[in-house]
């Protein structure tokens, strides 16, 4: 579904992606981990055409991603993106936030958009909040609205960029739970995350990005429990505060 081949990306003269290769199959959940500044957000932005890249190819659903292409919006509609900050419209209700895209971007009839928006908000546990405004919600609730809003456009895949890192710790679990449900339903997802327990539990594959290169990838067990690369071991040691790699019995879930 997503194919990335030898992608290089520079900002001014600084190369931040240095030949990234990986593919994501339909229904696969790939967690992208790596230190700050390693290029994770840039890679996601290249995949959905928010950034250009100088070398290599990115194909989404068989179509080459080129952010100068006038059809780029068609592609973007098929690849949802959920950010660290939720960017909801503050003066619109929760329901209107979720209906906005289908009505104004996809030209759906209001009744159809409303029906799906209500179903999605119920799915993310916010059936009681249709008429609330974003400022009346917790961060976790706002992020769940943002996920429902992304789903309302019926994307083929969703890119998550640290969806829980702006949240208070006690609100992280409710957002991860929604993402778990999506993964179990077969949604294709790339998730940039520091939630290693979530990655361990949900990821079909974990890719470790370091200085613009994927230096290690494999199953969650391989990469998180038995990292082969020194750089992966160092990173995990810092993130987990342990000996590099998760203890095999440390697989508790983030409730
Ligand atoms: N618009 C930009 N202009 C110039 N440099 C940029 C721009 N966006 C990102 N960079 C640089 O590219 C590199 C990769 O940034 P990126 O945001 O992709 O990292 P990241 O892995 O997502 O980091 P973090 O974990 O902190 O979010 C960094 O050195 C950053 O400073
Ligand atoms: Mg980032």
mmCIF file of C-alpha atoms and ligand atoms in Angstrom:
data_model
loop_
_atom_site.group_PDB
_atom_site.id
_atom_site.type_symbol
_atom_site.label_atom_id
_atom_site.label_comp_id
_atom_site.label_asym_id
_atom_site.label_seq_id
_atom_site.Cartn_x
_atom_site.Cartn_y
_atom_site.Cartn_z
ATOM 1 C CA UNK A 1 0.000 0.000 0.000
ATOM 2 C CA UNK A 2 2.892 2.342 0.798
ATOM 3 C CA UNK A 3 6.301 1.929 -0.788
ATOM 4 C CA UNK A 4 9.293 4.105 0.038
ATOM 5 C CA UNK A 5 12.419 3.613 -2.036
ATOM 6 C CA UNK A 6 15.704 5.410 -1.471
ATOM 7 C CA UNK A 7 14.112 8.644 -0.312
ATOM 8 C CA UNK A 8 16.401 11.593 0.319
ATOM 9 C CA UNK A 9 15.159 14.881 1.695
ATOM 10 C CA UNK A 10 17.074 18.073 2.406
ATOM 11 C CA UNK A 11 16.136 21.235 4.256
ATOM 12 C CA UNK A 12 18.422 23.878 2.781
ATOM 13 C CA UNK A 13 21.737 21.975 2.687
ATOM 14 C CA UNK A 14 21.001 19.617 5.521
ATOM 15 C CA UNK A 15 20.041 16.122 4.501
ATOM 16 C CA UNK A 16 17.455 14.836 6.984
ATOM 17 C CA UNK A 17 16.390 11.680 5.099
ATOM 18 C CA UNK A 18 19.347 9.811 3.645
ATOM 19 C CA UNK A 19 17.914 6.996 1.576
ATOM 20 C CA UNK A 20 14.942 5.587 3.453
ATOM 21 C CA UNK A 21 13.469 2.274 2.281
ATOM 22 C CA UNK A 22 10.442 0.498 3.590
ATOM 23 C CA UNK A 23 7.061 -0.779 2.573
ATOM 24 C CA UNK A 24 3.753 -1.082 4.358
ATOM 25 C CA UNK A 25 1.273 -3.735 3.286
ATOM 26 C CA UNK A 26 -2.484 -3.347 3.495
ATOM 27 C CA UNK A 27 -3.666 -3.882 7.063
ATOM 28 C CA UNK A 28 -0.186 -3.641 8.500
ATOM 29 C CA UNK A 29 0.674 -1.570 11.582
ATOM 30 C CA UNK A 30 4.200 -0.177 11.466
ATOM 31 C CA UNK A 31 5.601 1.713 14.433
ATOM 32 C CA UNK A 32 8.335 4.184 13.618
ATOM 33 C CA UNK A 33 10.649 4.926 16.509
ATOM 34 C CA UNK A 34 13.827 6.947 16.794
ATOM 35 C CA UNK A 35 15.500 9.866 18.538
ATOM 36 C CA UNK A 36 14.323 13.454 18.287
ATOM 37 C CA UNK A 37 15.445 14.970 14.990
ATOM 38 C CA UNK A 38 15.955 11.601 13.273
ATOM 39 C CA UNK A 39 13.400 12.505 10.579
ATOM 40 C CA UNK A 40 10.236 10.664 11.667
ATOM 41 C CA UNK A 41 7.823 13.565 11.157
ATOM 42 C CA UNK A 42 9.527 14.557 7.929
ATOM 43 C CA UNK A 43 9.095 11.025 6.592
ATOM 44 C CA UNK A 44 5.368 10.995 7.426
ATOM 45 C CA UNK A 45 4.963 14.417 5.820
ATOM 46 C CA UNK A 46 6.680 13.177 2.650
ATOM 47 C CA UNK A 47 4.354 10.160 2.520
ATOM 48 C CA UNK A 48 1.226 12.249 2.417
ATOM 49 C CA UNK A 49 2.666 14.931 0.196
ATOM 50 C CA UNK A 50 3.049 17.715 2.745
ATOM 51 C CA UNK A 51 6.780 17.859 1.927
ATOM 52 C CA UNK A 52 8.704 17.368 -1.278
ATOM 53 C CA UNK A 53 11.727 15.058 -1.504
ATOM 54 C CA UNK A 54 14.705 15.262 -3.839
ATOM 55 C CA UNK A 55 15.567 11.670 -4.574
ATOM 56 C CA UNK A 56 13.880 8.299 -4.554
ATOM 57 C CA UNK A 57 10.230 7.361 -4.866
ATOM 58 C CA UNK A 58 7.214 7.132 -2.639
ATOM 59 C CA UNK A 59 4.209 5.214 -3.924
ATOM 60 C CA UNK A 60 0.878 5.196 -2.144
ATOM 61 C CA UNK A 61 -1.768 2.866 -3.554
ATOM 62 C CA UNK A 62 0.389 2.504 -6.651
ATOM 63 C CA UNK A 63 0.506 6.234 -7.295
ATOM 64 C CA UNK A 64 3.746 8.207 -7.013
ATOM 65 C CA UNK A 65 3.562 10.934 -4.386
ATOM 66 C CA UNK A 66 4.643 14.274 -5.774
ATOM 67 C CA UNK A 67 3.539 17.269 -3.773
ATOM 68 C CA UNK A 68 3.624 19.489 -6.856
ATOM 69 C CA UNK A 69 1.083 17.277 -8.594
ATOM 70 C CA UNK A 70 -2.289 18.996 -8.888
ATOM 71 C CA UNK A 71 -3.991 15.737 -7.906
ATOM 72 C CA UNK A 72 -2.110 15.556 -4.610
ATOM 73 C CA UNK A 73 -5.291 16.365 -2.689
ATOM 74 C CA UNK A 74 -6.939 13.198 -4.005
ATOM 75 C CA UNK A 75 -4.095 11.197 -2.558
ATOM 76 C CA UNK A 76 -4.071 13.114 0.710
ATOM 77 C CA UNK A 77 -7.718 12.320 1.176
ATOM 78 C CA UNK A 78 -6.881 8.621 1.127
ATOM 79 C CA UNK A 79 -4.126 8.918 3.728
ATOM 80 C CA UNK A 80 -5.319 10.373 6.995
ATOM 81 C CA UNK A 81 -2.952 12.069 9.389
ATOM 82 C CA UNK A 82 -3.270 12.527 13.138
ATOM 83 C CA UNK A 83 -0.873 14.958 14.786
ATOM 84 C CA UNK A 84 0.411 15.538 18.270
ATOM 85 C CA UNK A 85 -1.774 18.659 18.458
ATOM 86 C CA UNK A 86 -5.358 18.082 17.535
ATOM 87 C CA UNK A 87 -6.125 21.301 15.581
ATOM 88 C CA UNK A 88 -9.889 21.093 16.009
ATOM 89 C CA UNK A 89 -11.994 24.068 14.962
ATOM 90 C CA UNK A 90 -12.597 25.819 18.293
ATOM 91 C CA UNK A 91 -15.905 27.446 17.344
ATOM 92 C CA UNK A 92 -17.535 24.297 16.039
ATOM 93 C CA UNK A 93 -19.097 21.495 18.004
ATOM 94 C CA UNK A 94 -17.524 18.075 18.151
ATOM 95 C CA UNK A 95 -20.076 16.739 15.677
ATOM 96 C CA UNK A 96 -19.493 19.625 13.256
ATOM 97 C CA UNK A 97 -15.732 19.108 13.480
ATOM 98 C CA UNK A 98 -16.165 15.508 12.349
ATOM 99 C CA UNK A 99 -18.724 16.331 9.614
ATOM 100 C CA UNK A 100 -16.719 19.218 8.160
ATOM 101 C CA UNK A 101 -14.370 17.198 5.918
ATOM 102 C CA UNK A 102 -16.972 14.851 4.419
ATOM 103 C CA UNK A 103 -19.303 17.762 3.591
ATOM 104 C CA UNK A 104 -16.799 20.371 2.398
ATOM 105 C CA UNK A 105 -14.006 18.214 1.028
ATOM 106 C CA UNK A 106 -15.926 15.205 -0.272
ATOM 107 C CA UNK A 107 -19.226 16.955 -1.009
ATOM 108 C CA UNK A 108 -21.285 14.443 0.928
ATOM 109 C CA UNK A 109 -24.908 15.191 1.807
ATOM 110 C CA UNK A 110 -25.240 16.485 5.359
ATOM 111 C CA UNK A 111 -27.438 13.602 6.475
ATOM 112 C CA UNK A 112 -24.905 10.991 5.339
ATOM 113 C CA UNK A 113 -21.994 12.861 6.928
ATOM 114 C CA UNK A 114 -23.906 13.285 10.178
ATOM 115 C CA UNK A 115 -24.816 9.625 10.420
ATOM 116 C CA UNK A 116 -21.201 8.512 9.960
ATOM 117 C CA UNK A 117 -19.866 11.233 12.288
ATOM 118 C CA UNK A 118 -22.188 10.036 15.053
ATOM 119 C CA UNK A 119 -21.191 6.411 14.525
ATOM 120 C CA UNK A 120 -17.490 7.315 14.631
ATOM 121 C CA UNK A 121 -17.835 9.471 17.726
ATOM 122 C CA UNK A 122 -19.640 6.599 19.418
ATOM 123 C CA UNK A 123 -16.834 4.256 18.353
ATOM 124 C CA UNK A 124 -14.236 6.496 20.035
ATOM 125 C CA UNK A 125 -16.391 6.686 23.173
ATOM 126 C CA UNK A 126 -17.767 10.202 22.745
ATOM 127 C CA UNK A 127 -21.450 9.579 22.076
ATOM 128 C CA UNK A 128 -22.283 11.943 24.943
ATOM 129 C CA UNK A 129 -20.250 14.805 23.507
ATOM 130 C CA UNK A 130 -21.740 15.530 20.066
ATOM 131 C CA UNK A 131 -22.648 19.083 21.009
ATOM 132 C CA UNK A 132 -19.666 19.928 23.184
ATOM 133 C CA UNK A 133 -17.041 22.388 21.970
ATOM 134 C CA UNK A 134 -13.347 21.421 21.880
ATOM 135 C CA UNK A 135 -12.439 23.663 24.836
ATOM 136 C CA UNK A 136 -14.911 21.710 26.988
ATOM 137 C CA UNK A 137 -13.051 18.437 26.383
ATOM 138 C CA UNK A 138 -9.937 16.922 27.912
ATOM 139 C CA UNK A 139 -6.867 16.482 25.736
ATOM 140 C CA UNK A 140 -7.570 12.760 25.383
ATOM 141 C CA UNK A 141 -11.149 13.449 24.314
ATOM 142 C CA UNK A 142 -9.969 16.063 21.821
ATOM 143 C CA UNK A 143 -7.492 13.626 20.341
ATOM 144 C CA UNK A 144 -10.259 11.035 19.993
ATOM 145 C CA UNK A 145 -12.363 13.634 18.146
ATOM 146 C CA UNK A 146 -9.353 14.253 15.891
ATOM 147 C CA UNK A 147 -9.141 10.523 15.151
ATOM 148 C CA UNK A 148 -12.888 10.380 14.394
ATOM 149 C CA UNK A 149 -12.483 13.393 12.114
ATOM 150 C CA UNK A 150 -9.687 11.633 10.226
ATOM 151 C CA UNK A 151 -11.752 8.424 9.949
ATOM 152 C CA UNK A 152 -14.745 10.393 8.654
ATOM 153 C CA UNK A 153 -12.900 10.883 5.370
ATOM 154 C CA UNK A 154 -12.681 7.079 5.065
ATOM 155 C CA UNK A 155 -8.915 6.932 4.529
ATOM 156 C CA UNK A 156 -7.171 3.798 3.291
ATOM 157 C CA UNK A 157 -4.353 4.330 5.787
ATOM 158 C CA UNK A 158 -3.609 6.637 8.702
ATOM 159 C CA UNK A 159 -0.303 8.204 9.696
ATOM 160 C CA UNK A 160 -0.051 9.041 13.398
ATOM 161 C CA UNK A 161 2.663 11.461 14.518
ATOM 162 C CA UNK A 162 3.141 11.054 18.281
ATOM 163 C CA UNK A 163 -0.613 11.151 18.910
ATOM 164 C CA UNK A 164 -0.263 10.813 22.672
ATOM 165 C CA UNK A 165 2.845 12.829 23.462
ATOM 166 C CA UNK A 166 0.955 16.078 24.181
ATOM 167 C CA UNK A 167 -1.353 14.324 26.635
ATOM 168 C CA UNK A 168 -1.245 14.044 30.389
ATOM 169 C CA UNK A 169 -0.166 10.501 31.282
ATOM 170 C CA UNK A 170 -3.593 9.479 32.575
ATOM 171 C CA UNK A 171 -5.182 10.355 29.206
ATOM 172 C CA UNK A 172 -2.765 8.386 27.029
ATOM 173 C CA UNK A 173 -4.482 5.023 27.541
ATOM 174 C CA UNK A 174 -7.867 6.055 26.153
ATOM 175 C CA UNK A 175 -6.294 7.251 22.881
ATOM 176 C CA UNK A 176 -4.124 4.144 22.562
ATOM 177 C CA UNK A 177 -7.251 2.052 23.120
ATOM 178 C CA UNK A 178 -8.929 3.656 20.080
ATOM 179 C CA UNK A 179 -5.782 2.999 18.036
ATOM 180 C CA UNK A 180 -5.730 -0.623 19.186
ATOM 181 C CA UNK A 181 -9.318 -1.016 17.986
ATOM 182 C CA UNK A 182 -8.426 0.444 14.601
ATOM 183 C CA UNK A 183 -5.428 -1.871 14.299
ATOM 184 C CA UNK A 184 -7.577 -4.877 15.199
ATOM 185 C CA UNK A 185 -10.104 -3.848 12.540
ATOM 186 C CA UNK A 186 -7.365 -4.001 9.921
ATOM 187 C CA UNK A 187 -6.602 -0.314 9.381
ATOM 188 C CA UNK A 188 -3.221 0.274 7.742
ATOM 189 C CA UNK A 189 -1.255 2.490 10.095
ATOM 190 C CA UNK A 190 2.158 4.072 10.479
ATOM 191 C CA UNK A 191 2.566 5.240 14.061
ATOM 192 C CA UNK A 192 5.411 7.429 15.269
ATOM 193 C CA UNK A 193 5.438 6.785 18.972
ATOM 194 C CA UNK A 194 7.469 6.648 22.133
ATOM 195 C CA UNK A 195 4.925 4.268 23.678
ATOM 196 C CA UNK A 196 7.063 1.152 23.515
ATOM 197 C CA UNK A 197 4.506 -1.072 25.210
ATOM 198 C CA UNK A 198 1.946 -0.068 22.625
ATOM 199 C CA UNK A 199 4.445 -0.802 19.838
ATOM 200 C CA UNK A 200 5.253 -4.162 21.389
ATOM 201 C CA UNK A 201 1.604 -5.100 21.561
ATOM 202 C CA UNK A 202 0.192 -3.710 18.316
ATOM 203 C CA UNK A 203 2.968 -3.311 15.739
ATOM 204 C CA UNK A 204 3.385 -5.888 13.013
ATOM 205 C CA UNK A 205 6.731 -4.253 12.400
ATOM 206 C CA UNK A 206 8.932 -1.734 14.158
ATOM 207 C CA UNK A 207 11.315 0.512 12.213
ATOM 208 C CA UNK A 208 14.075 2.359 14.002
ATOM 209 C CA UNK A 209 15.074 5.593 12.283
ATOM 210 C CA UNK A 210 18.385 7.199 13.169
ATOM 211 C CA UNK A 211 19.866 10.301 11.499
ATOM 212 C CA UNK A 212 17.652 9.922 8.438
ATOM 213 C CA UNK A 213 18.184 6.201 7.896
ATOM 214 C CA UNK A 214 16.275 3.128 8.967
ATOM 215 C CA UNK A 215 19.049 1.263 10.713
ATOM 216 C CA UNK A 216 16.964 -1.631 12.000
ATOM 217 C CA UNK A 217 13.529 -3.051 11.329
ATOM 218 C CA UNK A 218 11.711 -6.240 12.104
ATOM 219 C CA UNK A 219 8.989 -7.648 14.282
ATOM 220 C CA UNK A 220 8.339 -5.850 17.551
ATOM 221 C CA UNK A 221 9.973 -8.755 19.397
ATOM 222 C CA UNK A 222 13.111 -8.573 17.266
ATOM 223 C CA UNK A 223 13.606 -4.825 17.416
ATOM 224 C CA UNK A 224 12.392 -4.101 20.934
ATOM 225 C CA UNK A 225 13.476 -7.243 22.769
ATOM 226 C CA UNK A 226 16.599 -8.230 20.856
ATOM 227 C CA UNK A 227 17.901 -5.147 19.080
ATOM 228 C CA UNK A 228 20.949 -6.004 16.987
ATOM 229 C CA UNK A 229 22.227 -2.499 16.266
ATOM 230 C CA UNK A 230 24.154 -0.562 18.859
ATOM 231 C CA UNK A 231 22.220 2.594 18.007
ATOM 232 C CA UNK A 232 18.896 0.827 18.606
ATOM 233 C CA UNK A 233 20.169 -0.552 21.903
ATOM 234 C CA UNK A 234 21.319 2.909 23.014
ATOM 235 C CA UNK A 235 18.009 4.480 22.067
ATOM 236 C CA UNK A 236 15.942 1.847 23.863
ATOM 237 C CA UNK A 237 18.138 2.109 26.919
ATOM 238 C CA UNK A 238 17.429 5.837 27.058
ATOM 239 C CA UNK A 239 13.702 5.512 26.391
ATOM 240 C CA UNK A 240 13.111 2.540 28.662
ATOM 241 C CA UNK A 241 15.808 3.237 31.190
ATOM 242 C CA UNK A 242 16.899 -0.400 31.030
ATOM 243 C CA UNK A 243 19.675 -2.458 29.515
ATOM 244 C CA UNK A 244 18.607 -1.835 25.892
ATOM 245 C CA UNK A 245 15.658 -3.849 24.791
ATOM 246 C CA UNK A 246 12.497 -4.530 26.744
ATOM 247 C CA UNK A 247 12.448 -7.347 29.247
ATOM 248 C CA UNK A 248 10.431 -10.209 27.714
ATOM 249 C CA UNK A 249 8.103 -10.263 30.690
ATOM 250 C CA UNK A 250 7.703 -6.486 30.618
ATOM 251 C CA UNK A 251 4.802 -6.655 28.253
ATOM 252 C CA UNK A 252 2.222 -4.958 30.355
ATOM 253 C CA UNK A 253 -0.179 -2.809 28.362
ATOM 254 C CA UNK A 254 -0.718 0.875 28.897
ATOM 255 C CA UNK A 255 -4.136 0.761 30.484
HETATM 256 N N1 LIG B 1 10.714 22.899 7.936
HETATM 257 C C1 LIG B 1 11.960 22.615 8.303
HETATM 258 N N2 LIG B 1 12.986 23.408 7.955
HETATM 259 C C2 LIG B 1 14.259 23.110 8.295
HETATM 260 N N3 LIG B 1 14.624 22.031 8.995
HETATM 261 C C3 LIG B 1 13.651 21.197 9.370
HETATM 262 C C4 LIG B 1 12.271 21.443 9.054
HETATM 263 N N4 LIG B 1 11.532 20.421 9.576
HETATM 264 C C5 LIG B 1 12.399 19.603 10.180
HETATM 265 N N5 LIG B 1 13.669 20.052 10.059
HETATM 266 C C6 LIG B 1 14.881 19.383 10.574
HETATM 267 O O1 LIG B 1 14.887 18.054 10.073
HETATM 268 C C7 LIG B 1 15.346 17.141 11.057
HETATM 269 C C8 LIG B 1 14.304 16.061 11.266
HETATM 270 O O2 LIG B 1 13.158 16.645 11.861
HETATM 271 P P1 LIG B 1 11.860 15.829 12.198
HETATM 272 O O3 LIG B 1 10.854 16.797 12.705
HETATM 273 O O4 LIG B 1 11.467 15.003 11.031
HETATM 274 O O5 LIG B 1 12.389 14.893 13.371
HETATM 275 P P2 LIG B 1 11.583 13.898 14.318
HETATM 276 O O6 LIG B 1 12.273 12.578 14.234
HETATM 277 O O7 LIG B 1 10.135 13.949 14.000
HETATM 278 O O8 LIG B 1 11.865 14.524 15.763
HETATM 279 P P3 LIG B 1 10.912 14.604 17.075
HETATM 280 O O9 LIG B 1 10.972 13.247 17.732
HETATM 281 O O10 LIG B 1 11.567 15.660 17.929
HETATM 282 O O11 LIG B 1 9.525 14.984 16.629
HETATM 283 C C9 LIG B 1 15.648 17.972 12.294
HETATM 284 O O12 LIG B 1 17.015 18.227 12.333
HETATM 285 C C10 LIG B 1 14.873 19.245 12.075
HETATM 286 O O13 LIG B 1 15.479 20.311 12.699
HETATM 287 MG MG1 LIG B 2 8.438 14.585 15.037
#
